[in-house]
């Protein structure tokens, strides 16, 4: 089963694709970031995210896409609004390409991957490296966060008959 994790951001959207038949068989297929320029308008930036993600989906044909639930801190509402733009086009790409979409909270993802729902970025990076048998921590953290989302699906939902769009 191919699982695509996405760490949404308007400037940098991290993505990571793993293949897994269970926790013992997880392997990295591809990971990277989709960058947009702050100098471009919002319509160009969301179009760039949508088009790049659509290419990734068409090329890799994931069975499921895992996305972190939107969290808004009352001190930084603009951040959640900007992330909402990126999340919206990611959801659109899922619908347009018939990919099942799963949303988990950040604490649920961290707990599934590290055993601690309040784990720091470094701890998540280290566990992603260990679980996927990588030589170094995925960098930048947008990539390790995206891979953590994909890995969390294996631990929370498992693999097997979960394929298909809901």
mmCIF file of C-alpha atoms in Angstrom, residues 8 12-13 17 22 29 31 46 50 53 61 63 80 116 119 128 130 136 145-147 153:
data_model
loop_
_atom_site.group_PDB
_atom_site.id
_atom_site.type_symbol
_atom_site.label_atom_id
_atom_site.label_comp_id
_atom_site.label_asym_id
_atom_site.label_seq_id
_atom_site.Cartn_x
_atom_site.Cartn_y
_atom_site.Cartn_z
ATOM 1 C CA UNK A 8 0.863 21.703 4.313
ATOM 2 C CA UNK A 12 6.842 25.006 1.783
ATOM 3 C CA UNK A 13 4.637 21.939 1.550
ATOM 4 C CA UNK A 17 5.474 8.599 0.169
ATOM 5 C CA UNK A 22 2.653 -3.266 8.029
ATOM 6 C CA UNK A 29 9.519 5.767 -2.044
ATOM 7 C CA UNK A 31 10.039 12.685 -0.318
ATOM 8 C CA UNK A 46 -2.021 27.658 -4.470
ATOM 9 C CA UNK A 50 -2.095 21.965 -6.605
ATOM 10 C CA UNK A 53 0.834 17.669 -5.864
ATOM 11 C CA UNK A 61 -0.716 6.580 -7.384
ATOM 12 C CA UNK A 63 -3.855 4.583 -1.966
ATOM 13 C CA UNK A 80 -3.812 29.051 10.235
ATOM 14 C CA UNK A 116 4.609 10.651 22.905
ATOM 15 C CA UNK A 119 7.277 14.883 21.049
ATOM 16 C CA UNK A 128 11.192 8.647 11.099
ATOM 17 C CA UNK A 130 14.855 4.841 12.437
ATOM 18 C CA UNK A 136 20.243 10.597 8.301
ATOM 19 C CA UNK A 145 6.630 15.722 9.380
ATOM 20 C CA UNK A 146 5.077 14.527 6.114
ATOM 21 C CA UNK A 147 6.726 11.117 6.471
ATOM 22 C CA UNK A 153 -1.415 5.750 9.136
#
